[in-house]
Short mmCIF file of C-alpha atoms and ligand atoms in Angstrom, two decimals:
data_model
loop_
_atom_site.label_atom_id
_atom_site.label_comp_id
_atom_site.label_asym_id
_atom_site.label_seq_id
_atom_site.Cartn_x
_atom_site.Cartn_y
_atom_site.Cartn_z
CA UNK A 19 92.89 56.16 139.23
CA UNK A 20 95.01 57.13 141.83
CA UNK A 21 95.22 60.89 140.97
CA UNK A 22 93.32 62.80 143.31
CA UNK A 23 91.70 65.10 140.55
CA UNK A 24 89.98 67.13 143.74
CA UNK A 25 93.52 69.00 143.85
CA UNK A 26 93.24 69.76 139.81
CA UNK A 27 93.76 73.26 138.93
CA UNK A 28 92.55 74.33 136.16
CA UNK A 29 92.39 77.21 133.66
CA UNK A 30 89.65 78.51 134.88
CA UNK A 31 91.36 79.25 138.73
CA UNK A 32 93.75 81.14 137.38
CA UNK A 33 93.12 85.03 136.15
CA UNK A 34 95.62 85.30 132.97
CA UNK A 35 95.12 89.21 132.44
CA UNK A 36 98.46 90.04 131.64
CA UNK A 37 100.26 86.41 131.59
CA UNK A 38 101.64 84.59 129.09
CA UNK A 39 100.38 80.92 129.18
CA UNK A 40 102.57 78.27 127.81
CA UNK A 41 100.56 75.38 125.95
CA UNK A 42 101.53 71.94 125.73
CA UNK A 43 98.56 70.98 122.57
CA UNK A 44 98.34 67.67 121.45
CA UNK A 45 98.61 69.03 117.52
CA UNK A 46 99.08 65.40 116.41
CA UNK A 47 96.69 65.71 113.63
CA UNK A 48 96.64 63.57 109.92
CA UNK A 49 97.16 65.58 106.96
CA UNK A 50 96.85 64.45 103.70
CA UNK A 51 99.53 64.89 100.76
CA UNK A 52 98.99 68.67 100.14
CA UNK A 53 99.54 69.02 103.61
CA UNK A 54 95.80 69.71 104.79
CA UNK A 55 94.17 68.93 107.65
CA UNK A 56 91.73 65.83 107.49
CA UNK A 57 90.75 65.44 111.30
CA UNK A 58 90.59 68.40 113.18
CA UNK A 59 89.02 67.14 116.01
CA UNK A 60 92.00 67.37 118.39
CA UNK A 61 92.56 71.33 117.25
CA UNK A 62 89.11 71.54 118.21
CA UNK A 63 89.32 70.13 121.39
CA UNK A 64 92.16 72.79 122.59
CA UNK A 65 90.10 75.94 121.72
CA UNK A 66 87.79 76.25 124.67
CA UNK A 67 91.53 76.68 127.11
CA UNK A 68 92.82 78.86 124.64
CA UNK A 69 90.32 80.74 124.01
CA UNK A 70 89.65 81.27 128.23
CA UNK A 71 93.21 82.82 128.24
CA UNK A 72 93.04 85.12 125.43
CA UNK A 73 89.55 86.22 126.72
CA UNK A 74 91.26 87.22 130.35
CA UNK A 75 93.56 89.17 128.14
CA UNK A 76 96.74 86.83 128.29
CA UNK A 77 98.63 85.07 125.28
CA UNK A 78 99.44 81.91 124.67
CA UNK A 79 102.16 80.27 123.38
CA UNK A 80 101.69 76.61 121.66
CA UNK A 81 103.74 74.03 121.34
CA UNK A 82 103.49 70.47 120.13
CA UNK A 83 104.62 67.31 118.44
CA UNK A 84 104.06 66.56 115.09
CA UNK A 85 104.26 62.55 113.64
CA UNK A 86 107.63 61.23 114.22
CA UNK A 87 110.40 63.01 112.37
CA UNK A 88 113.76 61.78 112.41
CA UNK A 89 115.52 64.84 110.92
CA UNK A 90 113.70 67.66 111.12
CA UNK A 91 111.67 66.87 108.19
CA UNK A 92 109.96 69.88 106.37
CA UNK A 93 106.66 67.48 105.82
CA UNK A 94 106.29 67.24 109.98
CA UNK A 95 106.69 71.20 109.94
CA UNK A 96 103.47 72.53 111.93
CA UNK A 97 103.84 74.87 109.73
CA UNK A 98 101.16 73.31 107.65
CA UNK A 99 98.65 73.52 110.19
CA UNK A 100 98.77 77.28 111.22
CA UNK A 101 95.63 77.83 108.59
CA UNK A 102 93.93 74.98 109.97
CA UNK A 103 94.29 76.51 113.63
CA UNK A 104 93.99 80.15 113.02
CA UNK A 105 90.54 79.21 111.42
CA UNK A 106 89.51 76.85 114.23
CA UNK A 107 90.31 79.84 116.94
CA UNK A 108 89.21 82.93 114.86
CA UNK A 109 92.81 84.73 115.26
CA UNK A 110 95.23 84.77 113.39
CA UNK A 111 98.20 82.56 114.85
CA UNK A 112 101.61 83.71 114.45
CA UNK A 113 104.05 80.94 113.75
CA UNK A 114 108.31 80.70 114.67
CA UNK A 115 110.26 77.73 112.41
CA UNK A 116 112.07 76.52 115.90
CA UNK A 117 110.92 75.90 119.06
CA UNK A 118 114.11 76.62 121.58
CA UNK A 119 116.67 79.69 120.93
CA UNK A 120 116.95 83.22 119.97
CA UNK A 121 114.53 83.32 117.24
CA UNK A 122 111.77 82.01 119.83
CA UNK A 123 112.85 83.97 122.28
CA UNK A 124 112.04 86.98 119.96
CA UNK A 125 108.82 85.81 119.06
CA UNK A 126 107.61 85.38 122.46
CA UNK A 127 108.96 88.81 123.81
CA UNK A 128 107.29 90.35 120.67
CA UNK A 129 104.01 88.43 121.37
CA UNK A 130 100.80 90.47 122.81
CA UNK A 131 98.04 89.99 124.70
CA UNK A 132 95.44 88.44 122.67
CA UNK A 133 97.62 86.97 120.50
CA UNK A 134 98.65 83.53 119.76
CA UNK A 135 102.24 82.25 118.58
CA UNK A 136 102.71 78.40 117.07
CA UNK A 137 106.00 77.08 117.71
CA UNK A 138 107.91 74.68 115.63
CA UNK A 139 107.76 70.59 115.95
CA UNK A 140 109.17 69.73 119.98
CA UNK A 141 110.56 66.61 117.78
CA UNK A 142 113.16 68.06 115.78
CA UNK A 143 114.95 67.73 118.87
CA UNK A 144 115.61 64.08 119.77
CA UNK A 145 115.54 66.34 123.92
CA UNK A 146 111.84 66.29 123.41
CA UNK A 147 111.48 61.90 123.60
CA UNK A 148 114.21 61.46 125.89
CA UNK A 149 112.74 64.24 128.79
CA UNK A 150 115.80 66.13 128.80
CA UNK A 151 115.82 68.14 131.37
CA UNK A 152 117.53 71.19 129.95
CA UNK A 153 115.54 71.70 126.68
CA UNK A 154 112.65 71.41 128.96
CA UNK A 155 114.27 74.09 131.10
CA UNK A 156 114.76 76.46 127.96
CA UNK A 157 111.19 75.71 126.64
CA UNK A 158 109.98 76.60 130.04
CA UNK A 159 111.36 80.25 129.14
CA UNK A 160 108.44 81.05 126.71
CA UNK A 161 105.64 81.15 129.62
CA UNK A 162 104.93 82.92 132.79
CA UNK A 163 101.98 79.78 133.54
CA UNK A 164 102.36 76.44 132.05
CA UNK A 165 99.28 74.41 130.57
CA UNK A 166 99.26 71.13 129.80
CA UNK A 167 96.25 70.27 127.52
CA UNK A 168 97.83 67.41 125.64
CA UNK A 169 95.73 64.47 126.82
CA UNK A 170 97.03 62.37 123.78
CA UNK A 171 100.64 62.32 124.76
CA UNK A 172 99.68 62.54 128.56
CA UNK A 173 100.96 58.98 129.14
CA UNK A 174 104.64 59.82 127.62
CA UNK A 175 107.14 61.46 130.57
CA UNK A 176 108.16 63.45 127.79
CA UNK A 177 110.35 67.47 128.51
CA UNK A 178 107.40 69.37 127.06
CA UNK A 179 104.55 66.69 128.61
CA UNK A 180 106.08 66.15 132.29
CA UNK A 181 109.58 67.35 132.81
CA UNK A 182 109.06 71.10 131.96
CA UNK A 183 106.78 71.29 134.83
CA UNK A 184 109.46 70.94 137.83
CA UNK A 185 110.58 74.69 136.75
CA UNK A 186 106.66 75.96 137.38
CA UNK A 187 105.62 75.00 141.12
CA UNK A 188 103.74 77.83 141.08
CA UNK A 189 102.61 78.14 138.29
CA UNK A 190 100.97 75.23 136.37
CA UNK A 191 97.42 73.94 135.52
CA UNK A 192 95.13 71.46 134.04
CA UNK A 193 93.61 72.49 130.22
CA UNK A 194 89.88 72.22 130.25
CA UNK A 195 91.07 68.97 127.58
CA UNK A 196 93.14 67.09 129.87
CA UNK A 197 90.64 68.34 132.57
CA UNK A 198 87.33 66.82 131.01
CA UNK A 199 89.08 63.87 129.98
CA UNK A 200 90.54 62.86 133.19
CA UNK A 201 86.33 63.76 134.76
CA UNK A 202 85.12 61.44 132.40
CA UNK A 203 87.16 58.29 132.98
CA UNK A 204 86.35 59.05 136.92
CA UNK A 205 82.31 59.05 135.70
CA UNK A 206 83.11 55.74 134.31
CA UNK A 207 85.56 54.18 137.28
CA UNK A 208 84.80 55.82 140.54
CA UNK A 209 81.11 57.82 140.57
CA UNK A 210 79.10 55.46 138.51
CA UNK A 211 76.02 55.23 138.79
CA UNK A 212 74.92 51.29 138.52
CA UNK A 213 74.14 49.36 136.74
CA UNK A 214 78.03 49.67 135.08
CA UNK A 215 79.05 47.48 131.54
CA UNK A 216 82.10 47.72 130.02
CA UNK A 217 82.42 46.21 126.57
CA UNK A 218 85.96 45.06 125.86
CA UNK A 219 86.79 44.29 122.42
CA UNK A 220 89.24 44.39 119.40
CA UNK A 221 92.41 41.83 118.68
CA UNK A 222 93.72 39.96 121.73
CA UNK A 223 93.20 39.86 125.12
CA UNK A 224 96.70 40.28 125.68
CA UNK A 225 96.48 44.01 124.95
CA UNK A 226 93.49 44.46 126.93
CA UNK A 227 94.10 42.23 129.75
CA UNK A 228 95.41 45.23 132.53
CA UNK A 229 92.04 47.24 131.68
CA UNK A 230 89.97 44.23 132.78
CA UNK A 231 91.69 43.27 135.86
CA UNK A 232 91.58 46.84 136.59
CA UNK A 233 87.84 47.59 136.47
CA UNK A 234 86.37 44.11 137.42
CA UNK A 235 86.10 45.58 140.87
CA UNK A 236 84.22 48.56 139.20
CA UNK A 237 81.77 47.17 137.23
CA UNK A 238 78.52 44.52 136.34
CA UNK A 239 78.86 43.52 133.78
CA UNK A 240 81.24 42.81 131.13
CA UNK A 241 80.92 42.28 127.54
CA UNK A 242 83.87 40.75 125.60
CA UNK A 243 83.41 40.75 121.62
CA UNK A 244 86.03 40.84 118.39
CA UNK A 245 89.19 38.54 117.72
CA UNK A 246 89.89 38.45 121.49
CA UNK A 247 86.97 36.42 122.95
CA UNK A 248 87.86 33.38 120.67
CA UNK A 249 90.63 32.62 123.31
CA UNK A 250 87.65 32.96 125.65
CA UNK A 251 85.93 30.42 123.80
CA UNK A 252 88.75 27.95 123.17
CA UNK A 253 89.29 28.14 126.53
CA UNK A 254 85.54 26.75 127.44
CA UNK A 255 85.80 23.68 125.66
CA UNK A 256 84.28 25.58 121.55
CA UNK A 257 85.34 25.01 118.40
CA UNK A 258 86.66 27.64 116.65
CA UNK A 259 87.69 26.91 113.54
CA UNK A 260 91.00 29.43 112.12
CA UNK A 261 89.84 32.25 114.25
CA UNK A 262 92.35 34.40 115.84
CA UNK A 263 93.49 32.92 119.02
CA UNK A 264 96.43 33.15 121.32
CA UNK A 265 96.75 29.70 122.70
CA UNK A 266 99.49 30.79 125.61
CA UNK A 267 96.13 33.09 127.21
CA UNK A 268 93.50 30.63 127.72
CA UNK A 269 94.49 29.99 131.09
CA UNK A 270 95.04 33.70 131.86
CA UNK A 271 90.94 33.93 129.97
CA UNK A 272 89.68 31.17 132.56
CA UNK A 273 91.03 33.03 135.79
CA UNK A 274 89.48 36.10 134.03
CA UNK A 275 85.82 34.44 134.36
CA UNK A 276 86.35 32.79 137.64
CA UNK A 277 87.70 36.32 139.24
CA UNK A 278 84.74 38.14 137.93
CA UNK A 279 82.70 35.34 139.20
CA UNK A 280 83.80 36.03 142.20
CA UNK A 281 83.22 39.62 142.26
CA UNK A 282 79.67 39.27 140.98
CA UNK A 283 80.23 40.60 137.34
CA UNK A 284 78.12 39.22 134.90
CA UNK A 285 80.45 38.24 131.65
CA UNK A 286 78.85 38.12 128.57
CA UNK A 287 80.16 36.43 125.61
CA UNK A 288 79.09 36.04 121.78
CA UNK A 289 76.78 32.92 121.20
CA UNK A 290 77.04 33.26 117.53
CA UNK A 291 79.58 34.79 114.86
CA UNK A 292 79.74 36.06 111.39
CA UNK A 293 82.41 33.49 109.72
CA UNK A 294 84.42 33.80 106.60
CA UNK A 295 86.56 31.23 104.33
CA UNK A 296 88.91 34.05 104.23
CA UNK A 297 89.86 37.50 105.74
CA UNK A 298 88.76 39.90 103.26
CA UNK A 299 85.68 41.41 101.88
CA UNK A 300 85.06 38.24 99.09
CA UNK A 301 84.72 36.12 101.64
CA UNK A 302 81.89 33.65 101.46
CA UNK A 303 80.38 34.04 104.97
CA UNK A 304 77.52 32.23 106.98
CA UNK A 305 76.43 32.34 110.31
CA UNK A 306 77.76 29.98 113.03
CA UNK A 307 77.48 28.32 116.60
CA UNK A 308 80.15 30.35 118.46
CA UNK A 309 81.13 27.32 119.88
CA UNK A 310 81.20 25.46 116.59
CA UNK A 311 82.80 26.70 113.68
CA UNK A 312 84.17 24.53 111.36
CA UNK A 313 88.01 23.96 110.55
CA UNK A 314 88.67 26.36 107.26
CA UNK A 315 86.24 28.91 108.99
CA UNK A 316 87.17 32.24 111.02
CA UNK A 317 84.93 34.70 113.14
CA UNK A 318 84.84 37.88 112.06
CA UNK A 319 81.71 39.56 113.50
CA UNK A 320 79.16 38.58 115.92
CA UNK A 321 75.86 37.33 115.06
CA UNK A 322 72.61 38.45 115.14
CA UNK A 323 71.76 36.54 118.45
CA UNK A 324 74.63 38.09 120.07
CA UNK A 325 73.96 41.17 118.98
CA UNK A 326 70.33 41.20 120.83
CA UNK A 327 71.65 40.17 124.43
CA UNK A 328 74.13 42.89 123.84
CA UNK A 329 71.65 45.11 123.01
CA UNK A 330 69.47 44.01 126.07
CA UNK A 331 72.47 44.46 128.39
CA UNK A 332 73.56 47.88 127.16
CA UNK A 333 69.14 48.64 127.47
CA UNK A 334 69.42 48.28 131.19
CA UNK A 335 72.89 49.85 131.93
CA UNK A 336 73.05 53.24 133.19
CA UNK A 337 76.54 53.71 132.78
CA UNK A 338 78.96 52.42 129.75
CA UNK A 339 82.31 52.22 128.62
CA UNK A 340 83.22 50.57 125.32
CA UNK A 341 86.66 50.12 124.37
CA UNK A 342 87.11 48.18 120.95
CA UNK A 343 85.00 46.87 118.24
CA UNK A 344 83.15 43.47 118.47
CA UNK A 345 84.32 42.75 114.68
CA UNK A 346 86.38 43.38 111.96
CA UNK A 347 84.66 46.49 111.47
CA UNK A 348 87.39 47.92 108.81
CA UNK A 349 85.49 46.09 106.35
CA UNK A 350 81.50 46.92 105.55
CA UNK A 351 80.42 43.43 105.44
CA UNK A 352 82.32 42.17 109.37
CA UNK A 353 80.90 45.75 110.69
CA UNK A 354 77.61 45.37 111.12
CA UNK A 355 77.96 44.11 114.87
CA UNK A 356 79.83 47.42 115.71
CA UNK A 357 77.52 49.14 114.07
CA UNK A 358 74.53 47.93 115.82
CA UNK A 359 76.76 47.70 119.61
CA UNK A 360 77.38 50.89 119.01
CA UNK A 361 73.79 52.23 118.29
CA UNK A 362 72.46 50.14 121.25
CA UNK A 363 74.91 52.35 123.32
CA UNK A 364 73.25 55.62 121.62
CA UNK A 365 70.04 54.22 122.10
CA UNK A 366 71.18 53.91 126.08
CA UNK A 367 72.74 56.92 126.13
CA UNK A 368 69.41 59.07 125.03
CA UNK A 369 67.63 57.25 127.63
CA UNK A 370 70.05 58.57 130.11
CA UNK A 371 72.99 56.50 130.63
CA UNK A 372 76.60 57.95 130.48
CA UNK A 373 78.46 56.56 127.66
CA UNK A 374 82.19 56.76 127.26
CA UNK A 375 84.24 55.70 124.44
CA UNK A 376 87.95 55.65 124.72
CA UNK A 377 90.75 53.69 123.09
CA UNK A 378 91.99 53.88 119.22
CA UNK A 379 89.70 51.62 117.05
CA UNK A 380 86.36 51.91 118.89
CA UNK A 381 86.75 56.14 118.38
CA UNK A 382 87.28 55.27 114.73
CA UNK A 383 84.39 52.96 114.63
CA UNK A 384 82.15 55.93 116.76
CA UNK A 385 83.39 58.36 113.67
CA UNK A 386 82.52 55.64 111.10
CA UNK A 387 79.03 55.54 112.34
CA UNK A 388 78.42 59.03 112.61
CA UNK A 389 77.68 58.18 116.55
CA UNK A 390 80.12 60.84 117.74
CA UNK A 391 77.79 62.96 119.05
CA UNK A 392 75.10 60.70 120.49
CA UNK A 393 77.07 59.03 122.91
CA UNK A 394 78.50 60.88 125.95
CA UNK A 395 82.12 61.30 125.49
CA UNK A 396 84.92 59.96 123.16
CA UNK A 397 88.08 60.90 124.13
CA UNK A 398 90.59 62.28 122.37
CA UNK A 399 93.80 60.21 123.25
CA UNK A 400 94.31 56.48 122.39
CA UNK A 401 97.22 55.02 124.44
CA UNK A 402 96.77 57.51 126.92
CA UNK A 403 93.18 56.58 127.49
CA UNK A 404 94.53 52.96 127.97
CA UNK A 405 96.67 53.59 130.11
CA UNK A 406 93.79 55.28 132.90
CA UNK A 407 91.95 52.72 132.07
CA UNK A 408 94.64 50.31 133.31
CA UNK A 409 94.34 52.64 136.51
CA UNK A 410 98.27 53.85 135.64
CA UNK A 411 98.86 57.16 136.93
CA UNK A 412 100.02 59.38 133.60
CA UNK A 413 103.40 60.93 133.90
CA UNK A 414 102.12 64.56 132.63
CA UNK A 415 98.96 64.13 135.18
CA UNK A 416 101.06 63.53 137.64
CA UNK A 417 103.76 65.91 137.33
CA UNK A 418 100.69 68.83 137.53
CA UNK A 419 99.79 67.54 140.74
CA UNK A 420 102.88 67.71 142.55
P1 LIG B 5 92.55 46.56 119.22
O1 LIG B 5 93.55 47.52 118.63
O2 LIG B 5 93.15 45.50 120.06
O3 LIG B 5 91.39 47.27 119.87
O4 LIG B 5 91.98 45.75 117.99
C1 LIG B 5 91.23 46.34 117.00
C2 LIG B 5 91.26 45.44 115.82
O5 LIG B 5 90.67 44.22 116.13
C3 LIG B 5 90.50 46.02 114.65
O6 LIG B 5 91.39 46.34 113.62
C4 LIG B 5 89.57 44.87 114.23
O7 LIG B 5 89.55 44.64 112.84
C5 LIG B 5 90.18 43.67 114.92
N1 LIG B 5 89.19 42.61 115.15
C6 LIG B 5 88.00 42.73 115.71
N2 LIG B 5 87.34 41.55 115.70
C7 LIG B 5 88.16 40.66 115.10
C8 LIG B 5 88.05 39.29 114.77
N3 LIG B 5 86.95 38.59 115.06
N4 LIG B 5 89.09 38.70 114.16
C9 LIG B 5 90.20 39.40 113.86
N5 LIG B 5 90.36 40.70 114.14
C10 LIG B 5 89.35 41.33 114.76
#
């Protein structure tokens, strides 16, 4: 990461008695069809900022995205989640049906201290996407501070994300969010204490392949599981029956080894696999060879031998990052090798490593295995966590730090 987080302000260097903070929230939660809530963990995650400010005795003013409406939808209406919120924060939020123009403008002006006013979707207005400068420049009207504790949308240059910040030199900070989740990846990449593994799994190494090259340098060892390290295997010479495999990167997976050969990270890669005669849950399934599965046969887990010298591995590490599952973990009889991976990293993680989890599907497999709180972190943002981890500098990181 090239973001010199040593210059971070944060909410907590700034005195809000008497200030009105404006709060980019990442509010991009599911609901289900009666409009309710069913993950709140990203509401969650905003309260300790908000609820600094409104202890100094400022306000705050929220704003967010919700989905990805096309035409001002009533169903993407954060409207629905203003029970959800004023619950999570113990206040009452207020909530305007627009987020630019007089009717805001009102709100805010009316607005105490102590209080907290939702504003409508930033995506009913196509501005919002495109970083239009002047609907950031109207937005930036509601706020004598601006916050930005939207780690999930960090990575988008968006007007409420990145642009809006131009018209607060002065006046902009870091939420304790966007804060701890920008600490955590430098835990992982820059003060790590050794001995450091990364486990990189899920589909193909094509999505994953910036992340390695960007933390071979950082790490010792590397574990490679799920649909991705059959290329791996092809590549070496196995047999991999109909496993998923994208022929055009098994070049690209042999410079992989021979670079972290050369930079004296171990890689470690299944010996054995779960295999199916289909992809679905009726699948007859055996266990195979890695190297050797037979033609009419896929890999859809690891194997129990595989799943003990990734369980030694993670035993000695001391620090951990684990981005995708090892399997097909979606379905209960391909997730046992998540399941155990990511117990191994539990069991590491109570004996004193630092564990982070951080892209999409291994967060959902943390949550499936009731693991959230026994490892260290999971972060909150999916492509946004990618994107550190491809050591990119994120457009509404950056544009606090100038
Ligand atoms: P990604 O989004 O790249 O992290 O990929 C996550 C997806 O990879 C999950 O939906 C898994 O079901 C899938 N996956 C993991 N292992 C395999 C495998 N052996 N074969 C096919 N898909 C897999």
């Amino acid at each position: 990461m090239q973001d010199n987080i040593f210059d971070m302000i944060t909410v907590n260097d700034i005195d809000f008695k008497g200030k009105k903070a404006l709060i980019r929230v990442d509010f991009n939660v599911p609901l289900d069809a009666d409009f309710n809530v069913t993950d709140d963990t990203r509401i969650r995650a905003a309260k300790p900022t908000i609820l600094k400010i409104l202890e100094d005795g400022g306000s705050c003013v929220l704003m967010s995205h919700l989905g990805r409406p096309k035409n001002k939808e009533s169903e993407f209406s954060l409207q629905h989640l203003v029970k959800s919120v004023s619950n999570i924060l113990g206040v009452q939020v207020k909530f305007v049906d627009d987020c630019i123009g007089p009717k805001v403008t009102e709100a805010v002006s009316d607005l105490k201290f102590g209080e907290i006013l939702l504003l409508e979707n930033l995506r009913f207005y196509e501005e919002e996407t495109k970083g239009d400068r002047d609907f950031a420049e109207k937005l930036s009207k509601f706020g004598d501070v601006y916050v930005n504790d939207a780690f999930g949308t960090a990575h988008r240059a968006h007007a409420s994300t990145a642009i809006i910040a131009d018209f607060f030199p002065e006046n902009k900070c870091f939420g304790l969010l966007l804060a701890s989740e920008i600490e955590n990846v430098k835990k992982v990449l820059e003060n790590s204490e050794k001995p450091v593994t990364a486990i990189i799994g899920g589909a193909k190494v094509s999505s994953k392949i910036t992340i390695i090259e960007n933390i071979l340098d950082k790490i010792d060892h590397l574990i490679i599981g799920g649909g991705m390290a059959f290329t791996f295997i092809k590549a070496q010479g196995g047999k991999i029956g109909n496993s998923l495999v994208e022929e055009d990167k098994q070049e690209l997976a042999l410079e992989i080894l021979e670079e972290a050969k050369k930079k004296n990270v171990i890689v470690h890669l299944p010996v054995d696999a779960v295999i199916a005669d289909n992809f679905s849950e009726t699948a007859n399934t055996k266990i195979s060879s890695i190297k050797n599965i037979p033609n009419g046969w896929m890999g859809l887990d690891v194997g129990p031998r595989t799943n003990e010298i990734f369980g030694d591995v993670l035993a000695e590490s001391k620090t951990i990052l684990w981005n995708g599952p090892v399997g097909v973990f979606e379905m209960d009889k391909f997730a046992e090798g998540t399941k155990i991976l990511g117990q191994n990293i539990a069991k590491a993680t109570q004996n004193g490593a630092f564990s982070l989890v951080g892209g999409g599907d291994s967060v959902a497999a943390v949550h499936k295995f009731n693991l959230t709180d026994k490892v260290s972190y999971v972060s909150t943002g999916g492509g946004a966590m990618l994107e550190m981890l491809e050591g990119k500098t994120l457009p509404g990181i950056k544009a606090l730090l100038q």
